[in-house]
């Protein structure tokens, strides 16, 4: 298939074309800085407004997004992001505040942050919440730092190991590694739960904690969760919950009630902040009572209680044994917190519970429709997602071929080759925002692709064939990473 390469904005440039007319200056002229601080050239593209609009419009049409179609990317929770979130996060009072403004002038923003901390506590069953971390992995790092600080303050310095199940998201061992802790992998059992015997033999007084995703990346709720937590606690370790995917638990189970000590949320998954190139992440962390004094500073607190008709005075407070600041200023306020605040406020407690029930129903519906066509290695009631094998007996069609072929049916591929414990994994998360017609069209496409795998496997090997770009060489793309598609001809001299 011929690949049409879109010209870059620099190639479209033509000397003398203009998109803007600058008004006459109405400020006094100033002397320029000394010559050595100035560039002699700044090769910017020259185009008319219409050229720029058409260029970016054409690029945007090559993109796939949750606003253009079904996006069942497991573990990523690509739910539809309601547009009212966009209205609220652009309200001038939120949009135009500066993080260094005196607190008296930003009481509304602080009230929103305070309430967000309270809501997340209530949703998760934790005693304290920080809104600072900029993403899930950053939240993990924050949580693990607090766990380390907790053991250190007690003088319990032998605890250098973190237990992590083999189904874990890759960021878990990475966050632990950043702290120089040792990762001990715990296998899953035949039902997709933590292998209790392996856990029991790994638990001793050198273990700082366990990082557990529940439901795990197979979409399985651990049937022995209470025993798992008890085993970890009995050896004096702390329990970390990876709460990136809270979409199956909202209003139903609270990790704090299950005995977890610390957990990060992904506001950009569960609470509808656009992500995947679409917006800022936000990874608040909740902690149990024994970790509240270690939370990052500052937190938003009430400095003066309300009196009569007077609202309380909100400001910043510092936890006693704080691990310090995790991020400049106060987290991703507008793009993250205001959007998620809107989302939670629009749903209310019953609405949040509906989200989880529909997310689980949708995943189970798809699993039931695909069970006879694809092998589902951990086949029981799933939570918000499930994992199936993208391969067929006697066929060389692989998960990657199936994923690419789905693009020809105008679906975003599921997550593939993760979790690592399923061979040729296809991890499907439909979310609650899809209707039955969409789920049926997706299941029909996957069933048709399974048929094609038998009758015309080359069609799958060469897919996608209807997209603007065909099959990418992913190895080359990873090995010869080109992050900038265009460099000016005299780049070497300029640098
Ligand atoms: C997405 C995800 C993370 C990491 O979150 P980021 O915001 O991408 O850093 C961690 N754990 C699980 C289970 C996830 O799905």
Coordinates of C-alpha atoms and ligand atoms in Angstrom, one line a residue:
X1 CA 0.0 0.0 0.0
X2 CA 1.3 3.4 -0.9
X3 CA 1.9 5.5 2.2
X4 CA 1.1 9.2 1.8
X5 CA 3.4 11.2 3.9
X6 CA 1.9 14.4 5.2
X7 CA 4.2 17.4 4.4
X8 CA 5.5 19.1 7.6
X9 CA 4.5 22.6 8.3
X10 CA 8.0 23.7 7.3
X11 CA 7.7 22.1 3.9
X12 CA 4.4 23.9 3.4
X13 CA 6.1 27.2 4.2
X14 CA 6.6 29.8 1.4
X15 CA 8.6 33.0 1.9
X16 CA 6.4 36.0 2.5
X17 CA 3.1 34.2 3.4
X18 CA 1.5 35.6 6.4
X19 CA -1.1 34.4 9.0
X20 CA -1.0 37.3 11.4
X21 CA -0.9 41.1 11.2
X22 CA 0.9 42.6 14.2
X23 CA -0.7 45.8 15.5
X24 CA 1.5 48.9 15.7
X25 CA 3.5 48.8 19.0
X26 CA 1.9 50.9 21.7
X27 CA 4.7 50.4 24.2
X28 CA 8.1 52.3 24.3
X29 CA 10.9 50.7 22.3
X30 CA 13.6 49.1 24.4
X31 CA 17.2 48.3 23.6
X32 CA 17.8 44.6 22.7
X33 CA 19.9 42.4 25.0
X34 CA 23.6 42.1 24.0
X35 CA 24.3 40.4 20.7
X36 CA 25.7 37.2 22.2
X37 CA 22.2 36.4 23.6
X38 CA 20.5 36.9 20.3
X39 CA 20.0 34.5 17.4
X40 CA 20.9 35.7 14.0
X41 CA 18.2 33.5 12.5
X42 CA 14.9 32.0 13.6
X43 CA 13.6 29.9 10.7
X44 CA 9.9 29.8 11.4
X45 CA 7.4 28.6 8.8
X46 CA 5.6 31.2 6.8
X47 CA 2.0 30.3 6.1
X48 CA -1.5 31.8 5.8
X49 CA -4.0 31.1 8.6
X50 CA -6.0 28.8 6.3
X51 CA -2.9 26.7 5.5
X52 CA -2.2 26.2 9.2
X53 CA -5.8 25.2 10.0
X54 CA -5.9 22.7 7.1
X55 CA -2.6 21.2 8.1
X56 CA -3.6 20.6 11.7
X57 CA -7.1 19.5 10.8
X58 CA -5.7 17.0 8.4
X59 CA -3.3 15.6 11.1
X60 CA -6.1 15.4 13.6
X61 CA -8.1 13.3 11.2
X62 CA -5.3 10.7 11.2
X63 CA -5.6 10.4 15.0
X64 CA -7.9 8.0 16.8
X65 CA -9.4 9.1 20.0
X66 CA -12.2 8.1 22.4
X67 CA -14.2 10.9 20.8
X68 CA -14.0 9.2 17.5
X69 CA -14.6 5.6 18.4
X70 CA -14.4 2.6 20.8
X71 CA -11.1 2.5 22.6
X72 CA -10.9 -0.8 24.7
X73 CA -7.3 -0.3 25.8
X74 CA -7.1 -2.5 28.9
X75 CA -5.7 -1.0 32.1
X76 CA -5.9 2.4 30.6
X77 CA -9.7 3.1 31.2
X78 CA -10.3 5.1 28.0
X79 CA -13.8 6.1 29.0
X80 CA -15.6 9.0 27.4
X81 CA -14.8 12.3 29.0
X82 CA -17.9 14.4 29.5
X83 CA -17.6 17.8 27.9
X84 CA -19.0 19.6 31.0
X85 CA -15.6 18.9 32.6
X86 CA -14.1 21.1 29.8
X87 CA -16.5 24.0 30.7
X88 CA -15.7 24.0 34.4
X89 CA -11.9 23.7 34.0
X90 CA -12.0 26.7 31.7
X91 CA -13.9 28.9 34.1
X92 CA -11.8 32.1 34.4
X93 CA -11.6 31.8 38.2
X94 CA -9.9 28.5 37.9
X95 CA -8.0 29.1 34.6
X96 CA -6.4 32.5 35.5
X97 CA -5.2 31.9 39.0
X98 CA -1.5 31.7 39.8
X99 CA -0.2 29.2 42.3
X100 CA 1.7 31.9 44.2
X101 CA -1.4 34.1 44.8
X102 CA -2.1 34.9 48.5
X103 CA -4.5 32.3 49.9
X104 CA -7.1 35.0 50.7
X105 CA -7.5 35.5 46.9
X106 CA -7.9 31.8 45.9
X107 CA -10.3 30.5 48.6
X108 CA -12.6 28.9 46.0
X109 CA -9.7 26.9 44.5
X110 CA -8.5 25.8 47.9
X111 CA -12.1 24.8 48.9
X112 CA -12.3 22.7 45.8
X113 CA -9.0 21.0 46.6
X114 CA -10.0 20.5 50.2
X115 CA -13.3 18.9 49.2
X116 CA -11.5 16.7 46.6
X117 CA -9.2 15.4 49.4
X118 CA -12.3 14.7 51.5
X119 CA -14.2 13.0 48.6
X120 CA -11.3 10.8 47.7
X121 CA -10.9 9.8 51.3
X122 CA -14.6 8.8 51.4
X123 CA -14.4 6.9 48.1
X124 CA -11.4 4.9 49.2
X125 CA -11.7 4.6 53.0
X126 CA -8.4 6.3 53.7
X127 CA -7.5 8.8 56.5
X128 CA -5.6 11.3 54.4
X129 CA -5.0 12.2 50.7
X130 CA -2.4 14.2 48.8
X131 CA -3.3 15.7 45.5
X132 CA 0.3 16.5 44.4
X133 CA 1.5 13.6 42.3
X134 CA 1.4 14.3 38.5
X135 CA 0.6 10.7 37.4
X136 CA 0.0 7.1 38.6
X137 CA 3.7 6.2 38.6
X138 CA 4.5 9.4 40.4
X139 CA 1.9 8.5 43.0
X140 CA 3.5 5.1 43.4
X141 CA 6.8 6.6 44.0
X142 CA 5.2 9.0 46.6
X143 CA 3.6 6.0 48.3
X144 CA 6.7 3.9 48.4
X145 CA 8.7 6.9 49.8
X146 CA 6.1 7.2 52.6
X147 CA 6.4 3.4 53.4
X148 CA 10.2 3.7 53.5
X149 CA 9.9 6.8 55.8
X150 CA 7.5 4.9 58.1
X151 CA 9.9 2.0 58.6
X152 CA 12.9 4.3 58.9
X153 CA 11.3 6.4 61.7
X154 CA 10.7 3.3 63.7
X155 CA 14.3 2.3 63.3
X156 CA 13.2 -0.8 61.3
X157 CA 16.0 -0.6 58.7
X158 CA 16.2 -4.2 57.6
X159 CA 13.0 -3.8 55.5
X160 CA 14.4 -3.4 52.0
X161 CA 12.1 -5.8 50.0
X162 CA 8.9 -5.2 48.2
X163 CA 6.6 -8.1 47.2
X164 CA 5.0 -7.6 43.8
X165 CA 2.8 -10.1 42.0
X166 CA 3.8 -11.3 38.5
X167 CA 0.6 -9.7 37.1
X168 CA 1.6 -6.2 38.2
X169 CA 1.9 -3.1 36.0
X170 CA 5.5 -2.4 35.0
X171 CA 5.5 0.9 36.9
X172 CA 5.3 -1.0 40.2
X173 CA 8.7 -2.6 40.1
X174 CA 10.1 0.6 38.4
X175 CA 8.9 2.8 41.3
X176 CA 10.4 0.5 43.9
X177 CA 13.6 0.3 42.0
X178 CA 13.9 4.1 42.0
X179 CA 14.2 3.8 45.8
X180 CA 16.8 1.1 45.6
X181 CA 14.5 -1.5 47.2
X182 CA 14.6 -5.1 46.1
X183 CA 11.6 -6.5 44.1
X184 CA 10.5 -10.0 45.0
X185 CA 8.0 -11.4 42.5
X186 CA 5.1 -13.4 43.8
X187 CA 3.4 -15.8 41.3
X188 CA -0.3 -15.9 40.5
X189 CA -2.2 -19.1 41.1
X190 CA -4.4 -21.0 38.6
X191 CA -7.4 -18.8 39.3
X192 CA -5.5 -15.5 38.8
X193 CA -5.2 -14.8 42.6
X194 CA -1.9 -14.2 44.5
X195 CA -0.4 -17.6 45.2
X196 CA -0.8 -17.7 49.0
X197 CA 1.8 -20.3 49.7
X198 CA 4.4 -18.3 47.8
X199 CA 3.4 -15.2 49.6
X200 CA 3.6 -16.9 53.0
X201 CA 7.1 -18.1 52.4
X202 CA 8.3 -14.6 51.1
X203 CA 6.9 -12.7 54.2
X204 CA 9.5 -12.0 56.8
X205 CA 11.0 -9.1 58.7
X206 CA 13.0 -7.9 55.7
X207 CA 9.8 -7.0 53.8
X208 CA 8.8 -3.4 53.6
X209 CA 5.5 -4.0 52.0
X210 CA 3.5 -5.5 49.2
X211 CA 2.2 -3.7 46.1
X212 CA -1.0 -5.2 44.9
X213 CA -3.3 -4.3 42.1
X214 CA -6.8 -5.5 42.9
X215 CA -8.7 -6.2 40.7
X216 CA -5.4 -7.2 39.1
X217 CA -4.3 -6.7 35.5
X218 CA -6.1 -9.9 34.5
X219 CA -9.3 -8.2 35.6
X220 CA -9.7 -10.6 38.5
X221 CA -10.7 -9.6 42.0
X222 CA -8.4 -11.5 44.4
X223 CA -10.7 -14.0 46.1
X224 CA -8.3 -14.2 49.1
X225 CA -7.7 -10.5 49.5
X226 CA -8.3 -10.5 53.2
X227 CA -5.8 -13.4 53.7
X228 CA -3.3 -11.6 51.5
X229 CA -3.5 -8.4 53.6
X230 CA -3.4 -10.3 56.9
X231 CA -0.2 -12.2 55.8
X232 CA 1.6 -9.0 54.8
X233 CA 0.5 -7.2 58.0
X234 CA 1.5 -10.1 60.2
X235 CA 5.1 -9.8 59.2
X236 CA 5.1 -6.1 60.0
X237 CA 5.0 -4.9 56.4
X238 CA 2.7 -2.3 54.8
X239 CA 0.1 -2.9 52.1
X240 CA 0.2 -0.8 48.9
X241 CA -2.8 -0.8 46.6
X242 CA -2.3 0.2 42.9
X243 CA -5.6 2.1 42.5
X244 CA -5.0 3.1 38.9
X245 CA -8.0 1.1 37.9
X246 CA -10.7 1.9 40.4
X247 CA -13.4 1.5 37.8
X248 CA -14.7 -1.8 39.3
X249 CA -14.7 -0.7 42.9
X250 CA -16.4 2.7 43.1
X251 CA -19.2 2.7 45.7
X252 CA -18.7 -1.1 46.2
X253 CA -15.4 -1.8 48.0
X254 CA -13.1 0.6 49.8
X255 CA -9.4 -0.4 49.8
X256 CA -8.9 1.4 53.1
X257 CA -11.6 -0.9 54.7
X258 CA -9.8 -4.0 53.3
X259 CA -6.7 -3.0 55.3
X260 CA -4.6 -1.2 52.6
X261 CA -2.2 1.4 54.0
X262 CA -1.6 3.4 50.9
X263 CA -3.0 3.7 47.3
X264 CA -2.7 6.0 44.3
X265 CA -5.7 7.0 42.2
X266 CA -5.4 7.8 38.5
X267 CA -7.8 10.7 38.1
X268 CA -7.0 10.4 34.4
X269 CA -8.4 6.9 34.2
X270 CA -11.2 6.4 36.7
X271 CA -12.3 10.0 37.0
X272 CA -12.4 11.1 33.4
X273 CA -9.4 13.3 32.7
X274 CA -8.4 12.9 29.0
X275 CA -5.1 11.0 28.7
X276 CA -2.9 9.3 26.2
X277 CA -1.6 12.5 24.6
X278 CA -4.8 14.3 25.6
X279 CA -4.0 16.0 28.9
X280 CA -2.2 16.1 32.2
X281 CA -2.1 13.1 34.5
X282 CA -3.1 13.3 38.1
X283 CA -2.2 10.6 40.7
X284 CA -3.4 11.5 44.2
X285 CA -2.4 9.2 47.0
X286 CA -4.5 8.0 49.9
X287 CA -3.1 6.7 53.2
X288 CA -4.3 4.9 56.3
X289 CA -4.0 6.5 59.8
X290 CA -0.5 5.2 60.4
X291 CA 0.9 7.0 57.3
X292 CA -1.0 10.4 57.5
X293 CA 1.9 12.1 59.2
X294 CA 4.2 11.2 56.3
X295 CA 2.1 12.7 53.5
X296 CA 3.8 15.2 51.2
X297 CA 3.5 18.8 52.1
X298 CA 1.7 21.0 51.8
X299 CA -1.8 19.6 52.1
X300 CA -4.9 21.8 51.9
X301 CA -6.4 22.3 55.3
X302 CA -8.8 24.5 57.2
X303 CA -6.9 27.3 59.0
X304 CA -9.9 28.9 60.7
X305 CA -13.2 27.0 61.2
X306 CA -16.3 28.6 59.8
X307 CA -18.4 30.8 62.1
X308 CA -22.0 31.7 61.5
X309 CA -22.4 32.6 57.9
X310 CA -18.6 32.9 57.4
X311 CA -16.9 30.3 55.2
X312 CA -13.9 28.6 56.8
X313 CA -10.4 29.9 55.8
X314 CA -8.6 27.4 53.7
X315 CA -4.8 27.3 53.5
X316 CA -1.8 25.0 53.5
X317 CA -0.8 22.7 56.3
X318 CA 2.3 20.5 56.8
X319 CA 2.1 16.9 58.1
X320 CA 4.4 16.2 61.1
X321 CA 6.8 13.7 59.5
X322 CA 6.3 14.8 55.9
X323 CA 8.4 13.3 53.1
X324 CA 8.4 16.8 51.6
X325 CA 7.2 18.2 48.4
X326 CA 6.6 15.9 45.5
X327 CA 5.8 18.5 42.8
X328 CA 6.2 22.2 42.1
X329 CA 3.1 24.0 43.4
X330 CA -0.1 21.9 44.1
X331 CA -0.7 19.1 41.6
X332 CA -2.4 19.5 38.2
X333 CA -5.1 21.8 39.3
X334 CA -7.3 22.8 36.4
X335 CA -6.7 20.0 33.9
X336 CA -6.8 17.3 36.5
X337 CA -8.5 18.2 39.8
X338 CA -11.2 20.5 38.4
X339 CA -12.2 18.0 35.7
X340 CA -12.4 15.1 38.2
X341 CA -14.2 17.2 40.8
X342 CA -16.8 18.0 38.2
X343 CA -17.1 14.3 37.2
X344 CA -17.6 13.2 40.8
X345 CA -20.0 16.0 41.6
X346 CA -22.1 15.2 38.5
X347 CA -22.4 11.5 39.5
X348 CA -22.8 11.6 43.2
X349 CA -22.4 8.5 45.4
X350 CA -25.1 6.5 43.5
X351 CA -23.8 7.5 40.1
X352 CA -20.3 6.4 41.1
X353 CA -21.6 3.0 42.0
X354 CA -23.5 2.8 38.7
X355 CA -20.2 3.5 36.9
X356 CA -18.6 0.4 38.4
X357 CA -21.6 -1.8 37.9
X358 CA -21.9 -0.9 34.3
X359 CA -18.1 -1.2 33.7
X360 CA -18.1 -4.7 35.1
X361 CA -21.3 -5.7 33.3
X362 CA -19.9 -4.5 29.9
X363 CA -16.6 -6.4 30.4
X364 CA -18.5 -9.6 31.3
X365 CA -20.8 -9.2 28.4
X366 CA -17.9 -9.0 26.0
X367 CA -16.1 -11.8 27.7
X368 CA -19.3 -14.0 27.3
X369 CA -19.6 -13.1 23.6
X370 CA -16.0 -14.0 22.9
X371 CA -15.5 -17.0 25.1
X372 CA -16.3 -19.6 22.4
X373 CA -14.0 -18.0 19.8
X374 CA -10.9 -16.9 21.9
X375 CA -9.2 -18.7 24.7
X376 CA -9.7 -17.0 28.1
X377 CA -7.0 -18.5 30.4
X378 CA -8.4 -17.1 33.6
X379 CA -12.1 -17.7 32.9
X380 CA -14.3 -16.5 35.7
X381 CA -16.5 -13.5 36.4
X382 CA -14.2 -10.6 35.6
X383 CA -14.2 -7.0 36.9
X384 CA -13.7 -4.0 34.6
X385 CA -11.5 -5.9 32.1
X386 CA -10.5 -9.4 30.9
X387 CA -7.6 -10.9 29.1
X388 CA -7.8 -13.4 26.2
X389 CA -5.2 -15.1 24.0
X390 CA -4.7 -13.7 20.6
X391 CA -3.7 -17.0 18.9
X392 CA -5.4 -20.0 17.3
X393 CA -4.3 -23.6 17.1
X394 CA -2.4 -24.4 13.8
X395 CA -2.3 -20.7 12.8
X396 CA 0.6 -18.3 12.8
X397 CA -1.7 -15.3 13.4
X398 CA -0.6 -13.4 16.5
X399 CA -2.1 -10.9 19.0
X400 CA -0.4 -8.1 17.1
X401 CA -2.1 -9.1 13.8
X402 CA -5.5 -9.2 15.5
X403 CA -4.9 -5.8 17.0
X404 CA -3.9 -4.3 13.7
X405 CA -6.8 -5.8 11.9
X406 CA -9.2 -4.3 14.4
X407 CA -8.1 -0.9 13.1
X408 CA -9.6 -1.8 9.7
X409 CA -12.9 -2.2 11.5
X410 CA -12.4 1.3 13.0
X411 CA -11.7 0.1 16.5
X412 CA -8.7 1.0 18.6
X413 CA -6.8 -2.2 19.4
X414 CA -6.9 -3.5 23.0
X415 CA -3.7 -3.6 25.1
X416 CA -1.6 -6.4 23.7
X417 CA 1.3 -8.5 25.2
X418 CA 0.3 -7.4 28.7
X419 CA 0.0 -8.8 31.3
X420 CA 3.1 -10.9 30.7
X421 CA 1.7 -14.1 32.2
X422 CA -0.7 -14.6 29.3
X423 CA 0.8 -15.6 26.0
X424 CA -0.3 -13.4 23.1
X425 CA -2.4 -11.4 25.5
X426 CA -5.2 -9.2 24.4
X427 CA -6.5 -7.1 27.3
X428 CA -9.9 -5.6 26.8
X429 CA -11.5 -2.9 28.9
X430 CA -14.7 -1.6 27.4
X431 CA -15.6 0.9 30.3
X432 CA -19.1 1.8 31.3
X433 CA -19.5 4.5 28.7
X434 CA -20.2 2.2 25.7
X435 CA -23.6 1.0 24.7
X436 CA -24.6 -2.6 23.8
X437 CA -24.6 -1.8 20.1
X438 CA -20.9 -0.8 20.2
X439 CA -20.0 -3.9 22.3
X440 CA -21.8 -6.1 19.8
X441 CA -20.1 -4.5 16.8
X442 CA -16.7 -5.0 18.5
X443 CA -17.4 -8.7 19.4
X444 CA -18.7 -9.3 15.8
X445 CA -15.4 -7.8 14.4
X446 CA -13.3 -10.0 16.6
X447 CA -15.3 -13.1 15.7
X448 CA -14.9 -12.2 12.0
X449 CA -11.2 -11.7 12.5
X450 CA -10.9 -15.2 14.0
X451 CA -12.6 -16.5 10.9
X452 CA -10.2 -14.6 8.7
X453 CA -7.3 -16.0 10.6
X454 CA -8.3 -19.4 9.3
X455 CA -9.2 -18.5 5.7
X456 CA -6.9 -15.6 4.8
X457 CA -4.1 -15.2 7.4
X458 CA -2.1 -12.9 5.2
X459 CA -4.8 -10.3 5.4
X460 CA -4.1 -10.2 9.1
X461 CA -0.4 -10.2 8.7
X462 CA -0.6 -7.2 6.5
X463 CA -3.2 -5.2 8.5
X464 CA -4.1 -2.5 8.8
X465 CA -5.0 -1.8 5.2
X466 CA -7.5 1.0 5.4
X467 CA -5.6 3.4 7.6
X468 CA -3.5 6.3 6.2
X469 CA -0.3 4.5 7.4
X470 CA 0.1 0.8 7.1
X471 CA 1.9 -1.6 9.5
X472 CA 4.7 0.2 11.2
X473 CA 8.1 -1.3 11.9
X474 CA 7.8 -1.2 15.6
X475 CA 11.3 -2.5 16.3
X476 CA 12.9 0.1 14.1
X477 CA 10.7 2.8 15.7
X478 CA 11.9 1.8 19.1
X479 CA 15.5 1.3 18.2
X480 CA 15.9 4.4 16.0
X481 CA 13.9 6.8 17.9
X482 CA 13.3 10.1 16.0
X483 CA 11.5 12.5 18.3
X484 CA 11.7 15.5 16.0
X485 CA 10.2 15.0 12.6
X486 CA 11.9 18.1 11.2
X487 CA 15.2 19.9 11.7
X488 CA 16.3 23.1 10.0
X489 CA 19.0 22.6 7.4
X490 CA 21.5 24.6 9.4
X491 CA 20.6 22.8 12.6
X492 CA 24.3 21.8 13.4
X493 CA 25.4 25.4 13.2
X494 CA 22.5 26.6 15.2
X495 CA 23.3 24.1 18.0
Ligands
LIG1 C1 -1.9 3.2 34.2 C2 -1.4 2.4 35.3 C3 -0.4 2.8 36.1 C4 0.5 4.0 35.9 O1 -0.2 5.2 35.7 P1 0.5 6.4 34.9 O2 -0.4 7.6 35.2 O3 0.5 6.0 33.5 O4 1.8 6.7 35.5 C5 0.0 2.0 37.2 N1 -0.7 0.9 37.5 C6 -1.7 0.4 36.7 C7 -2.4 -0.8 37.1 C8 -2.1 1.2 35.6 O5 -3.1 0.8 34.8

